XYZ file of C-alpha atoms in Angstrom:
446
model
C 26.205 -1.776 -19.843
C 26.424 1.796 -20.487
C 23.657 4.630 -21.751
C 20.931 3.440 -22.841
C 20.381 -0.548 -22.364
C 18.117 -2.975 -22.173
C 17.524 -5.105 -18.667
C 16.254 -8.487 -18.207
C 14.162 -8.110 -14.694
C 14.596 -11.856 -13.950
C 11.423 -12.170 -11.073
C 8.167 -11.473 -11.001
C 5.882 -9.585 -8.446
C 6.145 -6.432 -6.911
C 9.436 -6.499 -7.252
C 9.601 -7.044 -10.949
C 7.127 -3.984 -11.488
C 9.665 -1.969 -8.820
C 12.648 -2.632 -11.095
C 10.767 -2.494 -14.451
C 9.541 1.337 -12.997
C 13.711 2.316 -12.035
C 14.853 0.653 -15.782
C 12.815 3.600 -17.621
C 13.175 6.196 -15.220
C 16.753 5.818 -15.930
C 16.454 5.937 -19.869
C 16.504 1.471 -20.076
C 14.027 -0.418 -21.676
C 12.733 -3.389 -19.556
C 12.690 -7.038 -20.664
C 10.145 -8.911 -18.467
C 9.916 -12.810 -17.779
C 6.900 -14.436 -17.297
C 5.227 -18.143 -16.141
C 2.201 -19.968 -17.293
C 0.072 -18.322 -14.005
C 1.724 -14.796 -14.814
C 0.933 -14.259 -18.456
C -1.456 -11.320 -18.068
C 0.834 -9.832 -14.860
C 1.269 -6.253 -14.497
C 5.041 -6.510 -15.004
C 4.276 -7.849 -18.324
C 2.142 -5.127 -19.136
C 4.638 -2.445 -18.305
C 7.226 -3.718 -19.851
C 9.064 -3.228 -23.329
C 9.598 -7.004 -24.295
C 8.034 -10.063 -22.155
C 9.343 -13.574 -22.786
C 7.619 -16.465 -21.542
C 9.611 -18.839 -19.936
C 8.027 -21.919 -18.654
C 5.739 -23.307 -16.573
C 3.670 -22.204 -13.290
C 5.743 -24.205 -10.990
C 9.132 -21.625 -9.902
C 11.282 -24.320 -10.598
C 9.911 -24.576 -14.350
C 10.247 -20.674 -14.668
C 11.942 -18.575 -12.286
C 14.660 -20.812 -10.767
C 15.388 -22.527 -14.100
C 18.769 -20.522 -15.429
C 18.651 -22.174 -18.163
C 15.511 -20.451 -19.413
C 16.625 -17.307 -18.272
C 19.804 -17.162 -19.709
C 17.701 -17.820 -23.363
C 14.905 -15.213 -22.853
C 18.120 -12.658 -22.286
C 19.955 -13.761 -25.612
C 16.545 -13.910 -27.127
C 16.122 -10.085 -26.018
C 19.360 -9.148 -26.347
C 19.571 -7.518 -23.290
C 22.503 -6.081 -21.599
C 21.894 -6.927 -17.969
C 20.312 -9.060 -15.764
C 18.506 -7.792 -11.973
C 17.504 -10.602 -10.092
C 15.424 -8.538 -7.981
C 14.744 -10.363 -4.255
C 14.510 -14.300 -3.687
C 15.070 -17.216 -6.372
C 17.824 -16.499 -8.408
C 19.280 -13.006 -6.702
C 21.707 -15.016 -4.183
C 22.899 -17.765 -6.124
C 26.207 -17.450 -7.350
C 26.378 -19.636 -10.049
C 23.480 -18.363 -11.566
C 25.480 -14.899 -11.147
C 28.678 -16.635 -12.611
C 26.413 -18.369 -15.640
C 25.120 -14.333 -16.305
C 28.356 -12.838 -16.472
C 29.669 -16.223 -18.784
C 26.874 -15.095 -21.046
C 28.429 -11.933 -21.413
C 25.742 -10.048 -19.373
C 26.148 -7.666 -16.407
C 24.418 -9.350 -13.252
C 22.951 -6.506 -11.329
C 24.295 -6.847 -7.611
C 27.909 -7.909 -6.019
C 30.621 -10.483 -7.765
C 29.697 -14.251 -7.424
C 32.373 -15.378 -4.955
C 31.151 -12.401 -2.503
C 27.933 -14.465 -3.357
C 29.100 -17.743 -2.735
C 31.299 -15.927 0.491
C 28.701 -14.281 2.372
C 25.251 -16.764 1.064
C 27.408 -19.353 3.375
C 26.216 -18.440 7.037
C 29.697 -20.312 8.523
C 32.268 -18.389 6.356
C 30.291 -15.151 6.222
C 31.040 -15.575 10.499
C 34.510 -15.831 9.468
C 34.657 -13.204 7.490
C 33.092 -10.767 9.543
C 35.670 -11.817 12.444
C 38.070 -11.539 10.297
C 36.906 -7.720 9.336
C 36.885 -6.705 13.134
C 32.659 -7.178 13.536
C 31.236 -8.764 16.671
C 29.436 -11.644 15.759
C 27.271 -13.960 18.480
C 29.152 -16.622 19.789
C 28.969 -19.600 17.970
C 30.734 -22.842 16.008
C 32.544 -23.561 13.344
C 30.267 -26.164 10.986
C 29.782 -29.773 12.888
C 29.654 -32.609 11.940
C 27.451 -34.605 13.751
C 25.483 -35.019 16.559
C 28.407 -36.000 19.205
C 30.126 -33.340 17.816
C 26.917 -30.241 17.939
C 26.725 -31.952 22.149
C 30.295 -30.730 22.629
C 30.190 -27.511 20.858
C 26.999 -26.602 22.143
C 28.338 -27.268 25.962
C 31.473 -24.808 25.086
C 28.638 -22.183 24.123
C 26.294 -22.696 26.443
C 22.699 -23.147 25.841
C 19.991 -21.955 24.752
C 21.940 -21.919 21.417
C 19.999 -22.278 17.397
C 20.887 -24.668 15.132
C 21.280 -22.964 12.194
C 21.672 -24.557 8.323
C 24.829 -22.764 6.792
C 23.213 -22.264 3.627
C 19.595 -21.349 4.931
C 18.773 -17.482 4.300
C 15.669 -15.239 5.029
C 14.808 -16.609 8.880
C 14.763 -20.230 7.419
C 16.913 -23.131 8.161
C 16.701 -22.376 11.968
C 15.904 -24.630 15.108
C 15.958 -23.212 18.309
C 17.003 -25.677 21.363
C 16.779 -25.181 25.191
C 19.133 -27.837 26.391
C 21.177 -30.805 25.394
C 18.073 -33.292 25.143
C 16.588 -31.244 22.407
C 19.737 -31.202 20.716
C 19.862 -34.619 20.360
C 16.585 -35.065 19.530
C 16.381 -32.372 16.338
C 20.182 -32.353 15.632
C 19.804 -34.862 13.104
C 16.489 -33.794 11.533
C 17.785 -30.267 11.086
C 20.459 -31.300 8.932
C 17.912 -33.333 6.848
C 15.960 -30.358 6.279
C 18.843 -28.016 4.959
C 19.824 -30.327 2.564
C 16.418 -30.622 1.645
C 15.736 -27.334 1.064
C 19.129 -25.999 0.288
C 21.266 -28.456 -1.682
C 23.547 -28.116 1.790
C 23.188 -29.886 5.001
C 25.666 -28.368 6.776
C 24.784 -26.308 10.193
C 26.343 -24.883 13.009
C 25.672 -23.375 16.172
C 25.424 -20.245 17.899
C 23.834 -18.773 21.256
C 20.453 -17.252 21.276
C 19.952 -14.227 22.294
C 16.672 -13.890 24.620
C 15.089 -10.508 24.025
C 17.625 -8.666 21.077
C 16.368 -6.854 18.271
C 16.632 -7.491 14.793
C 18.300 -4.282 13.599
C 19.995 -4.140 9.915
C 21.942 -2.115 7.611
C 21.470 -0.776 4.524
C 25.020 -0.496 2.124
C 25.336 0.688 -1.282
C 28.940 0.216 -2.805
C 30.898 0.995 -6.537
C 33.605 -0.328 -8.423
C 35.480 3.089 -7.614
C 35.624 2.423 -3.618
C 32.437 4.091 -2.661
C 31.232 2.520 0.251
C 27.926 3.906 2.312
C 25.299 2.923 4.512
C 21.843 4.180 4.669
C 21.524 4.019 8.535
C 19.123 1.164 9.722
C 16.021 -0.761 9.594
C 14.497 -2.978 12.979
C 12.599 -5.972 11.124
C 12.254 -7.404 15.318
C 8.313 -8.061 14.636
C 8.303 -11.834 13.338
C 6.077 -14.798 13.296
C 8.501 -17.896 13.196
C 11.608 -15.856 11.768
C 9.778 -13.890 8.614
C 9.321 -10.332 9.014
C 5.666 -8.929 9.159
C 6.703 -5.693 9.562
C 9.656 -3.244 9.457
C 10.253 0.326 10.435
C 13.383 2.917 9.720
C 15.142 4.336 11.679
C 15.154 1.884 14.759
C 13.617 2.909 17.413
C 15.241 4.439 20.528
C 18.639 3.217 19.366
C 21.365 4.879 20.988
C 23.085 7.359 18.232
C 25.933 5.712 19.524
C 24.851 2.659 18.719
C 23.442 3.796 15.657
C 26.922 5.136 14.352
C 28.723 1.726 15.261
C 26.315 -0.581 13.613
C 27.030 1.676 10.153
C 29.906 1.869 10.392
C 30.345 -2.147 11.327
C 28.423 -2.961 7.994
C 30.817 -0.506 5.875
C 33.879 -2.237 7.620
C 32.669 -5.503 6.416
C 31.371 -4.105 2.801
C 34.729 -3.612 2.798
C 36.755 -6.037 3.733
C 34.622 -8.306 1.549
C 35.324 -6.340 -1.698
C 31.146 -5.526 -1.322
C 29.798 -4.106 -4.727
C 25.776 -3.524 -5.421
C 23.121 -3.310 -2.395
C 23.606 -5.247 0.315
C 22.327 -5.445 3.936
C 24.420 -6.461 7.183
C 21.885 -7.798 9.624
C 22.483 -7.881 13.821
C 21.273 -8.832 16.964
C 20.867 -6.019 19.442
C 20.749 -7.247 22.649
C 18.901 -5.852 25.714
C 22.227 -4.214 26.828
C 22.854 -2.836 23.775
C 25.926 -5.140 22.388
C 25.517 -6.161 18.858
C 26.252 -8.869 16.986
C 26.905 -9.915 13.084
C 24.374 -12.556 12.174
C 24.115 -12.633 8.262
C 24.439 -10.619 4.913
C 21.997 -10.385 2.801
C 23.512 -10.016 -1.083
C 20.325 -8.574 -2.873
C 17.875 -5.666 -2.613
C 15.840 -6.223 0.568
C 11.876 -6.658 0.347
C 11.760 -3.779 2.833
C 14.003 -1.702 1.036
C 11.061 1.094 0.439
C 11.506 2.729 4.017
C 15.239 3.684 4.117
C 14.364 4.839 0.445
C 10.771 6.924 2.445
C 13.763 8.853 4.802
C 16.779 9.130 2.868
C 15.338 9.812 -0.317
C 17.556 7.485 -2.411
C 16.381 5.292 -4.911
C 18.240 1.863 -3.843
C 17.517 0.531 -7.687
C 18.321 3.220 -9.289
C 22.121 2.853 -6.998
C 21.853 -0.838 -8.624
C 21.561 -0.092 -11.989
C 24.249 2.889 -11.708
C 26.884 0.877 -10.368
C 25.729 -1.736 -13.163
C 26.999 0.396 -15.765
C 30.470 1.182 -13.800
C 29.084 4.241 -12.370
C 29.786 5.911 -9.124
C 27.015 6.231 -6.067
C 25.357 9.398 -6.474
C 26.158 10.100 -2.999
C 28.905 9.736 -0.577
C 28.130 9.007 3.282
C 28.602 12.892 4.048
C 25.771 13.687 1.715
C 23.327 10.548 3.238
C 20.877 12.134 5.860
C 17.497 10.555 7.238
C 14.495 12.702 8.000
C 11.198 11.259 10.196
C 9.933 7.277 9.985
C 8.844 5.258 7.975
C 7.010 1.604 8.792
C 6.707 -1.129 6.520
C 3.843 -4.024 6.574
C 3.530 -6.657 4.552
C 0.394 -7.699 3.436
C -0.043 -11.191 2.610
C -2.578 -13.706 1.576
C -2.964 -15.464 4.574
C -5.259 -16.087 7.012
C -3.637 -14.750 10.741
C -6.617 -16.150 12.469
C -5.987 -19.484 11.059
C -2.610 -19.643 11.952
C -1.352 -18.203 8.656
C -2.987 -20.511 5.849
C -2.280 -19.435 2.367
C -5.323 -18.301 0.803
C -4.767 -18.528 -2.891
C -7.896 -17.205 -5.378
C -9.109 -14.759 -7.073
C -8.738 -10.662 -6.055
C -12.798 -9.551 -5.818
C -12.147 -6.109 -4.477
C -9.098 -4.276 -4.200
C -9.206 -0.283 -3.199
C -5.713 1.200 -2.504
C -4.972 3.963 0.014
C -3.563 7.364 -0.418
C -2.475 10.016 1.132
C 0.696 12.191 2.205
C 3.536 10.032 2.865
C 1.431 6.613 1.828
C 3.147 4.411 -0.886
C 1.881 0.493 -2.066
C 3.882 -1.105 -4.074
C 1.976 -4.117 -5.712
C 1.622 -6.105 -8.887
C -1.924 -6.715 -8.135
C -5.480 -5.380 -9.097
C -8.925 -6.859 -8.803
C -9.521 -9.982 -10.838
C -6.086 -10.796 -10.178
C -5.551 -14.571 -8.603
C -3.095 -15.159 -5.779
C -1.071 -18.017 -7.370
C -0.416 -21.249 -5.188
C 2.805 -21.504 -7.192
C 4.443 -18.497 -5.270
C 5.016 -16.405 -2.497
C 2.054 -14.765 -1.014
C 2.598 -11.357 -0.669
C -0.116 -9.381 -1.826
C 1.336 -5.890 -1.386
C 3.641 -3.927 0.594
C 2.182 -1.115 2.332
C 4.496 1.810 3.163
C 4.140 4.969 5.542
C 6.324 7.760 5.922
C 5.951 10.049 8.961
C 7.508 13.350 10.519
C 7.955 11.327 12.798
C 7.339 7.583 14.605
C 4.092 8.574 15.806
C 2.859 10.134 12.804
C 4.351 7.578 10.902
C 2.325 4.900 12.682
C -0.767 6.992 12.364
C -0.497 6.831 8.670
C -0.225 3.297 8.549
C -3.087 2.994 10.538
C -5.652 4.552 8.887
C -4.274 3.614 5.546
C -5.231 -0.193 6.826
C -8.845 1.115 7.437
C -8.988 2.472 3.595
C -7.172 -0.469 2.339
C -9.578 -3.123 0.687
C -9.223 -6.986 -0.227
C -11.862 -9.021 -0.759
C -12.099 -12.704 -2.423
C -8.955 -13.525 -0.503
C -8.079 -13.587 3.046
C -5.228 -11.438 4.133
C -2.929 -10.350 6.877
C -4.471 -6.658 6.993
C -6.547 -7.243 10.472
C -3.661 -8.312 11.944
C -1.606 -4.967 10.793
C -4.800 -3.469 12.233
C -4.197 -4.198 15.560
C -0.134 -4.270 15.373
C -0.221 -0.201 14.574
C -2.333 0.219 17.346
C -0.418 -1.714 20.084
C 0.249 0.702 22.776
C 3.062 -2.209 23.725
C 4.688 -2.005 19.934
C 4.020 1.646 19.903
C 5.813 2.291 23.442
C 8.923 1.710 21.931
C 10.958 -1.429 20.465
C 10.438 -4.594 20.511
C 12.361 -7.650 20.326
C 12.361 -10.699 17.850
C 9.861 -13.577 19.724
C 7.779 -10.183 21.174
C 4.763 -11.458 18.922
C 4.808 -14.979 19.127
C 4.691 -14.573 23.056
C 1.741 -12.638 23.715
C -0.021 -15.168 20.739
């Protein structure tokens, strides 16, 4: 892909209008790909081609490769961006792009396939020099998790090799529960990722969940964007995400950078990419996983750097060099993240699919919301639930945070439940606001 090219935005969502937005501010036309439920979606509307390509259910439409690869001959497109989730860390769909004779828009396949495994991505960040917790090869069974998890010493997590995006992970106290869930854990990966593989590593009571942002070229430019603490979770998914980390030792902060660089590198890292760690509570990190994709939070290294992450994508795309180098990459004040889905945090997170009655956007210095939504919109059962992400930029941490608040009190969804009362009182916890927190923070005071 070079000058002027068409771009298949294989997703939907916020994301899809995101990328759609970067493909014409960079002279592209956009090629968008739509299911039954998403005919009349926003994406679609913006747009220059839309090709239909299946039913509602993802697995009909969105994870089908096969439909995806025809929409782009059909277009004759240039390049495929998976955008976040489905299709964007599976390397065979990558490898079946590229056989096509498309550009896939992020890193090769086999630093895919290398990193998407959580067991070899350990070994390859040992390999590059990068702390990582202590943990396990992949076990094999039960018998064999009891005597690995006695060498590491307990409380350890079970995690699934394959799993990705705070699933495929049990937590365990002691041997009994090991033996009790050991078994059922496996099940569940293969399940729900084609792999049942898992291995072990120790838990870390009371780190943070602190990660890096990496652009990287063809030509050897390699950079990091400084770092993002996603440590405010309900049962591993981020609610909400703020940049830079809080009271991080610059110290600290230069190490983790550079740690994520050192790995970009040693992998052969091309595209965006994100190294994620444990901080723990005296200040060691670890290496937990690699994410190969643009992250959903990717907005608030973009609010204080000033770099458009997908506009990095599609340059390196088309051979390109970053158009910066890690001298040039500064960050100025903070910026918070929330994610507002449709769910009900009173009713301990139930979906709420319907229709959109009211929706009334805030605004404002340093306010951004990126959504595919508007009123008379329906929240599709069929997908994820986000409704919006709701972005602040501040001077500073405190302004920052004072932003998001009263943006919540102008923002407006009716017809659906959402997760916007909950955000409410997040912004204004004097505990969250104090300083950081750490990654089971909010399911312990619930």
């Amino acid at each position: 892909m070079s000058g002027r090219g068409r771009i298949l935005v294989a997703n939907r969502g916020e994301i899809a209008v995101r990328v759609v937005r970067a493909c014409h501010a960079a002279g592209h036309e956009a090629v968008a790909v739509y299911s039954d439920a998403d005919k009349n979606a926003r994406w679609v509307e913006l747009a220059d081609e839309a090709v239909h390509i299946g039913g509602s259910p993802a697995a009909k439409s969105y994870l089908n490769t096969d439909a995806i690869l025809e929409a782009a001959k059909y277009s004759e497109v240039d390049a495929v961006h998976p955008g976040y989730g489905f299709l964007s860390e599976n390397a065979a769909f990558a490898r079946a792009v590229t056989a096509a004779g498309f550009t896939f828009v992020g890193p090769p396949p086999e630093v895919i396939e290398l990193m998407g495994d959580k067991a070899s991505a350990r070994t390859a960040a040992t390999a590059a020099g990068v702390p990582v917790v202590p943990g396990s090869r992949p076990v094999a069974d039960t018998a064999d998790a009891l005597r690995v998890a006695e060498e590491i010493g307990y409380p350890i997590l079970v995690k699934a090799a394959a799993g990705g995006g705070g699933r495929g992970i049990r937590p365990v106290r002691d041997r009994a529960q090991l033996e009790e869930v050991f078994a059922g854990a496996c099940a569940e990966a293969q399940s729900a990722f084609g792999d049942g593989t898992a291995y072990l590593e120790r838990a870390l009571p009371g780190a943070r969940h602190v990660e890096v942002q990496l652009l990287a070229d063809e030509h050897g430019g390699m950079v990091h964007l400084f770092e993002r603490d996603c440590s405010v979770q309900r049962r591993r998914q981020k609610l909400l995400e703020e940049a830079p980390a809080p009271e991080l030792p610059e110290s600290t902060r230069r190490e983790l950078g550079e740690a994520a660089r050192l790995l970009g590198n040693h992998v052969g890292y091309r595209n965006a990419g994100t190294v994620e760690f444990l901080v723990a509570p005296d200040g060691e990190f670890y290496f937990i996983e690699m994410n190969t994709r643009v992250q959903v939070e990717h907005p608030i290294t973009e609010a204080i750097t000033g770099v458009d992450l997908v506009a990095e994508q599609l340059r390196v795309a088309e051979g390109q060099r970053l158009s910066l180098s890690q001298e040039s990459v500064s960050h100025r004040g903070a910026a918070v993240e929330l994610r507002i889905n449709a769910e009900d945090p009173d009713n301990d997170f139930t979906p709420t699919p319907g229709e959109i009655t009211a929706f009334d956007q805030p605004g404002g210095p340093g306010v951004r919301v990126d959504t595919a939504l508007t009123r008379g919109d329906r929240i599709s059962p069929f997908y994820d639930s986000l409704i919006a992400k709701l972005v602040c930029w501040g001077a500073d941490r405190n302004q920052a945070y004072a932003r998001a608040g009263q943006a919540l009190r102008e923002f407006r969804i009716e017809g659906v439940a959402s997760t916007i009362p909950l955000h409410r009182r997040l912004v204004e916890d004097p505990e969250l606001l104090a300083g950081p927190v750490h990654t089971t923070w909010l399911e312990e005071r619930s």
